[in-house]
């Protein structure tokens, strides 16, 4: 793992780990916002509190969650909004992530809508907030609280997970409970979750109105000398594709077949095709897609390449989704969020 910061913990996954369809728990990226992260939790006394505009406030133990509700599972990609931020030009502030601030896992837990139904959501409910047990060292730092609309919270996909790849959530990845919001960036995937609150109005907390903002026009694009005046919270995962192998330092031999492999992902719309270009985008060849693992999982693509000449190659990759949307060649915004511009692999053939 690559350490970006230790307070709060931020750890990036090495690219080679992405050759596996499910990211091992011990290599899953780590992203916290507040420095005081729990290192020990007594699971026997732990409670998940459901309150606010509900008929019956709840205090649920882990045993309650596992025995009073039907279990659910989903394979879904968790990806930091700032994944690949280091590739933006001009550079922007924030953690300089490569492509490793993401991970694909099988999550098991309870549908949020089932928990809210047990509590009884009152008429007029509008937003639902989520807070974990991490805390800031200074009292002036805003608590990390995220929100979803009541309609989103009550859909059939949002989950409170207690397992990750068949094991309890690792402490660094949000033990004992993590909010899973398939198709949305992981800023909403609140770890060490212990508080869910139903509101009758819009939530106006710092992490929803000041942080994690993108241009309101949906372009995810700005210019350094012309920043968007109107912004909204980031939500859906932007269409993108990356190379997994070969890596830039790998040895590639002329006239010898070499596997070129990578991953494509989006908000659940679905990947229609992934193409490569070996001539700066003049022509494109289609790769072979592996079967889907689930609509919210990444999709693996492969291409058998036999370079005929020695020298430097600059390979482009672009994905197209089921709505016909494809990747752009350029993108920039002030926060380095939601990279969607095409990736280029620079490699030398010997």
Short mmCIF file of C-alpha atoms in Angstrom, two decimals:
data_model
loop_
_atom_site.label_atom_id
_atom_site.label_comp_id
_atom_site.label_asym_id
_atom_site.label_seq_id
_atom_site.Cartn_x
_atom_site.Cartn_y
_atom_site.Cartn_z
CA UNK A 1 0.00 0.00 0.00
CA UNK A 2 1.09 3.58 -0.66
CA UNK A 3 0.74 5.96 2.29
CA UNK A 4 -0.54 9.42 1.37
CA UNK A 5 -1.19 10.69 4.91
CA UNK A 6 -1.32 9.15 8.37
CA UNK A 7 -3.60 11.75 10.02
CA UNK A 8 -6.21 11.06 8.78
CA UNK A 9 -5.25 7.67 7.31
CA UNK A 10 -5.09 7.60 3.51
CA UNK A 11 -3.69 4.52 1.78
CA UNK A 12 -3.65 3.73 -1.94
CA UNK A 13 -3.86 0.28 -3.53
CA UNK A 14 -1.01 -0.82 -5.86
CA UNK A 15 -2.13 -1.21 -9.46
CA UNK A 16 -1.13 -4.88 -9.67
CA UNK A 17 -3.78 -5.75 -7.06
CA UNK A 18 -6.44 -4.80 -9.61
CA UNK A 19 -5.62 -7.92 -11.61
CA UNK A 20 -8.08 -9.59 -9.24
CA UNK A 21 -11.81 -9.05 -9.74
CA UNK A 22 -12.44 -8.50 -6.03
CA UNK A 23 -9.95 -6.34 -4.17
CA UNK A 24 -8.56 -8.20 -1.13
CA UNK A 25 -9.53 -6.54 2.14
CA UNK A 26 -5.91 -6.12 3.21
CA UNK A 27 -5.19 -4.10 0.03
CA UNK A 28 -8.39 -2.06 -0.09
CA UNK A 29 -7.79 1.68 -0.27
CA UNK A 30 -8.29 3.71 2.91
CA UNK A 31 -9.77 7.21 3.08
CA UNK A 32 -10.84 9.04 6.23
CA UNK A 33 -11.62 12.72 6.64
CA UNK A 34 -11.14 13.20 10.38
CA UNK A 35 -7.91 12.36 12.21
CA UNK A 36 -9.33 10.59 15.27
CA UNK A 37 -10.22 7.20 13.82
CA UNK A 38 -11.25 4.41 16.17
CA UNK A 39 -8.80 1.58 16.64
CA UNK A 40 -10.96 -0.52 18.96
CA UNK A 41 -14.72 -1.06 19.19
CA UNK A 42 -16.59 -3.25 21.67
CA UNK A 43 -18.99 -5.01 19.34
CA UNK A 44 -21.03 -6.34 22.25
CA UNK A 45 -22.04 -2.82 23.30
CA UNK A 46 -22.07 -1.20 19.84
CA UNK A 47 -25.39 0.26 18.65
CA UNK A 48 -26.63 1.73 15.39
CA UNK A 49 -29.01 4.57 16.26
CA UNK A 50 -31.93 5.46 13.99
CA UNK A 51 -33.68 8.69 14.94
CA UNK A 52 -35.22 11.94 13.83
CA UNK A 53 -38.53 11.93 11.97
CA UNK A 54 -39.41 8.32 12.71
CA UNK A 55 -42.25 6.71 14.64
CA UNK A 56 -39.97 4.45 16.65
CA UNK A 57 -36.32 5.40 17.27
CA UNK A 58 -34.10 2.33 17.16
CA UNK A 59 -30.86 1.27 18.82
CA UNK A 60 -29.75 -1.82 16.92
CA UNK A 61 -26.97 -4.15 17.96
CA UNK A 62 -24.96 -6.13 15.44
CA UNK A 63 -26.94 -9.20 16.46
CA UNK A 64 -30.19 -7.29 15.80
CA UNK A 65 -29.03 -6.42 12.30
CA UNK A 66 -28.15 -10.02 11.55
CA UNK A 67 -31.27 -11.62 13.06
CA UNK A 68 -34.11 -9.12 12.58
CA UNK A 69 -33.51 -8.27 8.92
CA UNK A 70 -33.08 -10.24 5.74
CA UNK A 71 -29.44 -10.20 4.59
CA UNK A 72 -28.57 -8.70 1.22
CA UNK A 73 -25.39 -8.64 -0.84
CA UNK A 74 -24.01 -6.77 -3.83
CA UNK A 75 -20.74 -6.50 -5.72
CA UNK A 76 -19.98 -2.81 -6.04
CA UNK A 77 -17.08 -0.48 -6.71
CA UNK A 78 -16.10 1.96 -3.98
CA UNK A 79 -14.11 4.81 -5.51
CA UNK A 80 -12.87 8.07 -4.02
CA UNK A 81 -14.11 11.22 -5.74
CA UNK A 82 -10.48 12.26 -6.10
CA UNK A 83 -9.20 9.02 -7.60
CA UNK A 84 -6.55 9.85 -10.24
CA UNK A 85 -6.35 13.47 -9.02
CA UNK A 86 -2.58 13.48 -9.59
CA UNK A 87 -3.21 13.27 -13.36
CA UNK A 88 -5.05 16.61 -13.59
CA UNK A 89 -3.18 19.42 -15.31
CA UNK A 90 -2.78 22.07 -13.98
CA UNK A 91 -2.32 20.38 -10.61
CA UNK A 92 -5.00 20.86 -7.96
CA UNK A 93 -4.79 20.64 -4.15
CA UNK A 94 -5.82 17.52 -2.27
CA UNK A 95 -4.49 14.00 -1.88
CA UNK A 96 -2.47 13.20 -5.00
CA UNK A 97 -4.06 9.84 -5.71
CA UNK A 98 -3.03 7.69 -8.63
CA UNK A 99 -5.56 5.12 -9.88
CA UNK A 100 -5.54 3.18 -6.61
CA UNK A 101 -8.15 5.06 -4.56
CA UNK A 102 -10.78 2.48 -5.40
CA UNK A 103 -11.68 -1.14 -4.78
CA UNK A 104 -14.24 -3.70 -5.87
CA UNK A 105 -15.85 -5.87 -3.19
CA UNK A 106 -18.79 -8.06 -2.35
CA UNK A 107 -20.71 -6.29 0.39
CA UNK A 108 -23.18 -8.02 2.69
CA UNK A 109 -25.55 -6.36 5.10
CA UNK A 110 -29.06 -4.99 5.43
CA UNK A 111 -31.00 -2.83 3.00
CA UNK A 112 -31.34 0.65 4.44
CA UNK A 113 -35.00 0.77 3.44
CA UNK A 114 -35.74 -2.26 5.66
CA UNK A 115 -34.23 -0.54 8.69
CA UNK A 116 -36.10 2.70 7.98
CA UNK A 117 -39.32 0.75 7.51
CA UNK A 118 -38.89 -0.82 10.93
CA UNK A 119 -38.40 2.63 12.45
CA UNK A 120 -41.38 4.02 10.54
CA UNK A 121 -40.52 7.10 8.48
CA UNK A 122 -42.88 9.97 9.22
CA UNK A 123 -44.76 11.91 6.59
CA UNK A 124 -42.78 14.86 5.32
CA UNK A 125 -39.36 13.17 5.57
CA UNK A 126 -36.97 14.78 3.11
CA UNK A 127 -33.32 13.89 3.80
CA UNK A 128 -31.50 11.18 5.74
CA UNK A 129 -28.11 11.86 7.33
CA UNK A 130 -25.31 9.44 8.18
CA UNK A 131 -22.48 9.87 10.67
CA UNK A 132 -19.69 7.58 11.79
CA UNK A 133 -17.63 7.41 14.96
CA UNK A 134 -14.54 9.21 13.66
CA UNK A 135 -13.90 12.59 15.24
CA UNK A 136 -11.77 15.67 14.62
CA UNK A 137 -9.05 16.71 17.10
CA UNK A 138 -10.31 20.31 17.06
CA UNK A 139 -13.91 21.18 18.01
CA UNK A 140 -14.22 23.76 15.22
CA UNK A 141 -13.82 21.08 12.52
CA UNK A 142 -17.22 20.12 11.06
CA UNK A 143 -18.41 16.60 11.85
CA UNK A 144 -18.29 14.30 8.84
CA UNK A 145 -21.97 13.89 8.05
CA UNK A 146 -23.36 12.99 4.62
CA UNK A 147 -26.94 12.84 3.43
CA UNK A 148 -29.20 11.18 0.87
CA UNK A 149 -32.68 12.15 -0.18
CA UNK A 150 -35.40 10.04 1.44
CA UNK A 151 -36.28 8.60 -1.97
CA UNK A 152 -32.71 7.45 -2.53
CA UNK A 153 -32.42 6.09 1.00
CA UNK A 154 -35.60 4.08 0.49
CA UNK A 155 -34.61 2.56 -2.85
CA UNK A 156 -33.72 -1.12 -3.18
CA UNK A 157 -29.94 -0.75 -3.42
CA UNK A 158 -28.52 1.37 -0.58
CA UNK A 159 -27.15 -0.92 2.12
CA UNK A 160 -25.65 -0.85 5.58
CA UNK A 161 -22.89 -3.43 5.24
CA UNK A 162 -21.30 -5.50 7.99
CA UNK A 163 -19.24 -7.79 5.75
CA UNK A 164 -16.73 -7.18 2.99
CA UNK A 165 -15.65 -10.09 0.79
CA UNK A 166 -17.05 -12.58 3.28
CA UNK A 167 -15.30 -11.12 6.33
CA UNK A 168 -16.18 -8.46 8.92
CA UNK A 169 -15.24 -5.01 7.69
CA UNK A 170 -11.60 -4.19 8.45
CA UNK A 171 -11.15 -1.49 11.09
CA UNK A 172 -9.49 0.83 8.56
CA UNK A 173 -12.35 0.36 6.11
CA UNK A 174 -15.14 1.30 8.49
CA UNK A 175 -15.70 -1.51 10.99
CA UNK A 176 -18.27 -2.47 12.12
CA UNK A 177 -20.76 -0.89 9.67
CA UNK A 178 -20.41 0.96 6.40
CA UNK A 179 -22.99 2.71 4.28
CA UNK A 180 -22.87 1.35 0.72
CA UNK A 181 -24.30 3.62 -1.98
CA UNK A 182 -23.84 1.73 -5.26
CA UNK A 183 -23.01 3.87 -8.28
CA UNK A 184 -22.09 6.95 -6.20
CA UNK A 185 -18.67 8.12 -5.13
CA UNK A 186 -17.36 6.79 -1.82
CA UNK A 187 -17.66 10.14 -0.04
CA UNK A 188 -21.17 8.86 0.74
CA UNK A 189 -19.96 5.47 1.95
CA UNK A 190 -19.71 6.52 5.60
CA UNK A 191 -17.53 4.18 7.65
CA UNK A 192 -17.88 3.19 11.33
CA UNK A 193 -21.50 4.20 10.87
CA UNK A 194 -23.48 4.50 14.10
CA UNK A 195 -26.04 7.26 13.49
CA UNK A 196 -28.83 7.57 10.92
CA UNK A 197 -31.14 10.56 11.25
CA UNK A 198 -34.29 11.30 9.24
CA UNK A 199 -34.93 14.99 8.55
CA UNK A 200 -37.99 16.90 7.32
CA UNK A 201 -35.85 19.44 5.46
CA UNK A 202 -32.71 19.64 3.35
CA UNK A 203 -29.49 18.90 5.22
CA UNK A 204 -27.08 21.84 4.97
CA UNK A 205 -23.95 20.41 6.59
CA UNK A 206 -20.44 21.41 5.53
CA UNK A 207 -19.67 18.13 3.75
CA UNK A 208 -22.78 18.50 1.57
CA UNK A 209 -22.81 22.24 0.83
CA UNK A 210 -19.14 23.32 0.89
CA UNK A 211 -17.02 20.23 0.31
CA UNK A 212 -17.28 17.75 -2.56
CA UNK A 213 -18.79 20.23 -4.98
CA UNK A 214 -18.77 20.02 -8.80
CA UNK A 215 -20.15 22.33 -11.50
CA UNK A 216 -23.94 22.38 -11.53
CA UNK A 217 -24.11 22.02 -15.32
CA UNK A 218 -23.05 18.37 -15.02
CA UNK A 219 -19.98 18.78 -17.20
CA UNK A 220 -17.46 18.10 -14.40
CA UNK A 221 -15.39 20.66 -16.28
CA UNK A 222 -14.05 24.10 -15.39
CA UNK A 223 -11.22 26.34 -16.51
CA UNK A 224 -8.63 27.62 -14.03
CA UNK A 225 -9.44 31.20 -15.01
CA UNK A 226 -13.19 30.63 -15.18
CA UNK A 227 -14.46 28.58 -12.27
CA UNK A 228 -18.11 27.54 -12.12
CA UNK A 229 -20.18 29.89 -9.98
CA UNK A 230 -22.95 27.37 -9.37
CA UNK A 231 -22.00 24.03 -7.83
CA UNK A 232 -23.76 20.93 -6.48
CA UNK A 233 -22.62 17.90 -4.46
CA UNK A 234 -20.83 15.23 -6.46
CA UNK A 235 -22.90 12.06 -6.82
CA UNK A 236 -22.69 9.50 -9.68
CA UNK A 237 -19.46 7.77 -10.63
CA UNK A 238 -18.18 9.18 -13.91
CA UNK A 239 -17.46 6.87 -16.85
CA UNK A 240 -13.76 5.97 -16.91
CA UNK A 241 -11.30 3.24 -17.88
CA UNK A 242 -7.77 2.48 -16.75
CA UNK A 243 -4.85 0.23 -17.67
CA UNK A 244 -3.91 -2.49 -15.19
CA UNK A 245 -1.20 -4.22 -17.22
CA UNK A 246 1.35 -3.85 -18.54
CA UNK A 247 2.62 -1.16 -16.24
CA UNK A 248 4.90 1.53 -17.72
CA UNK A 249 8.05 -0.12 -16.34
CA UNK A 250 7.16 -3.65 -17.53
CA UNK A 251 9.22 -5.33 -20.24
CA UNK A 252 7.43 -5.70 -23.57
CA UNK A 253 9.14 -7.54 -26.43
CA UNK A 254 8.63 -6.82 -30.13
CA UNK A 255 6.86 -9.55 -32.15
CA UNK A 256 5.76 -11.29 -28.94
CA UNK A 257 2.13 -11.32 -27.85
CA UNK A 258 1.46 -9.26 -24.74
CA UNK A 259 -1.78 -9.00 -22.80
CA UNK A 260 -3.08 -5.47 -22.37
CA UNK A 261 -5.68 -5.43 -19.61
CA UNK A 262 -7.68 -2.90 -17.69
CA UNK A 263 -10.90 -1.92 -15.98
CA UNK A 264 -13.86 0.22 -16.98
CA UNK A 265 -16.53 1.52 -14.64
CA UNK A 266 -19.42 3.95 -14.30
CA UNK A 267 -22.53 4.60 -12.21
CA UNK A 268 -24.30 1.37 -13.14
CA UNK A 269 -25.39 2.42 -16.64
CA UNK A 270 -23.21 -0.38 -17.97
CA UNK A 271 -20.15 -0.67 -20.19
CA UNK A 272 -20.95 -1.23 -23.87
CA UNK A 273 -17.39 -1.35 -25.21
CA UNK A 274 -13.78 -0.44 -24.47
CA UNK A 275 -11.41 0.52 -27.28
CA UNK A 276 -7.67 1.07 -27.65
CA UNK A 277 -5.76 3.33 -29.99
CA UNK A 278 -2.10 2.87 -30.90
CA UNK A 279 -1.95 5.92 -33.22
CA UNK A 280 -3.00 8.88 -31.06
CA UNK A 281 -6.70 8.31 -31.58
CA UNK A 282 -6.77 8.07 -35.38
CA UNK A 283 -8.01 4.49 -35.32
CA UNK A 284 -9.46 2.31 -32.58
CA UNK A 285 -9.63 -1.44 -31.91
CA UNK A 286 -12.21 -3.02 -29.65
CA UNK A 287 -11.16 -5.04 -26.63
CA UNK A 288 -12.83 -8.13 -25.22
CA UNK A 289 -15.03 -7.53 -22.19
CA UNK A 290 -15.20 -10.08 -19.37
CA UNK A 291 -18.69 -11.02 -18.16
CA UNK A 292 -20.35 -8.54 -15.80
CA UNK A 293 -19.92 -9.21 -12.08
CA UNK A 294 -22.84 -6.87 -11.37
CA UNK A 295 -24.07 -3.54 -12.68
CA UNK A 296 -22.15 -1.61 -10.02
CA UNK A 297 -18.94 -3.60 -10.33
CA UNK A 298 -16.03 -2.60 -12.51
CA UNK A 299 -15.81 -4.44 -15.87
CA UNK A 300 -12.56 -6.05 -16.95
CA UNK A 301 -11.36 -5.71 -20.54
CA UNK A 302 -8.52 -7.50 -22.35
CA UNK A 303 -6.64 -7.22 -25.63
CA UNK A 304 -3.88 -9.41 -27.05
CA UNK A 305 -1.27 -7.09 -28.56
CA UNK A 306 1.70 -8.07 -30.67
CA UNK A 307 3.87 -4.99 -31.30
CA UNK A 308 5.81 -5.34 -34.55
CA UNK A 309 8.33 -2.57 -33.99
CA UNK A 310 10.64 -1.55 -31.19
CA UNK A 311 10.35 1.90 -29.66
CA UNK A 312 7.99 4.07 -27.66
CA UNK A 313 4.23 3.48 -27.76
CA UNK A 314 1.49 5.72 -26.42
CA UNK A 315 -1.70 3.68 -26.03
CA UNK A 316 -5.04 5.35 -25.40
CA UNK A 317 -8.09 3.68 -23.86
CA UNK A 318 -11.70 4.84 -23.92
CA UNK A 319 -14.92 3.30 -22.69
CA UNK A 320 -18.44 3.77 -24.03
CA UNK A 321 -21.49 3.12 -21.87
CA UNK A 322 -24.89 1.68 -22.74
CA UNK A 323 -26.31 5.16 -23.31
CA UNK A 324 -23.68 5.89 -25.94
CA UNK A 325 -21.64 8.25 -23.78
CA UNK A 326 -17.89 8.02 -24.22
CA UNK A 327 -14.79 9.49 -22.62
CA UNK A 328 -13.39 12.89 -23.45
CA UNK A 329 -9.76 13.71 -24.20
CA UNK A 330 -9.60 16.60 -21.74
CA UNK A 331 -11.09 17.47 -18.36
CA UNK A 332 -10.24 19.73 -15.45
CA UNK A 333 -11.96 20.97 -12.32
CA UNK A 334 -10.65 22.78 -9.24
CA UNK A 335 -10.92 19.73 -6.97
CA UNK A 336 -9.63 17.01 -9.28
CA UNK A 337 -12.87 15.09 -8.96
CA UNK A 338 -14.46 12.39 -11.12
CA UNK A 339 -11.71 11.85 -13.68
CA UNK A 340 -13.24 10.78 -16.97
CA UNK A 341 -10.71 11.89 -19.58
CA UNK A 342 -8.93 9.15 -21.50
CA UNK A 343 -5.89 7.49 -20.01
CA UNK A 344 -2.65 7.03 -21.92
CA UNK A 345 -0.16 4.22 -21.31
CA UNK A 346 3.40 5.12 -22.28
CA UNK A 347 5.51 2.01 -22.78
CA UNK A 348 8.76 1.04 -24.46
CA UNK A 349 8.95 -2.07 -26.67
CA UNK A 350 12.36 -3.74 -26.76
#
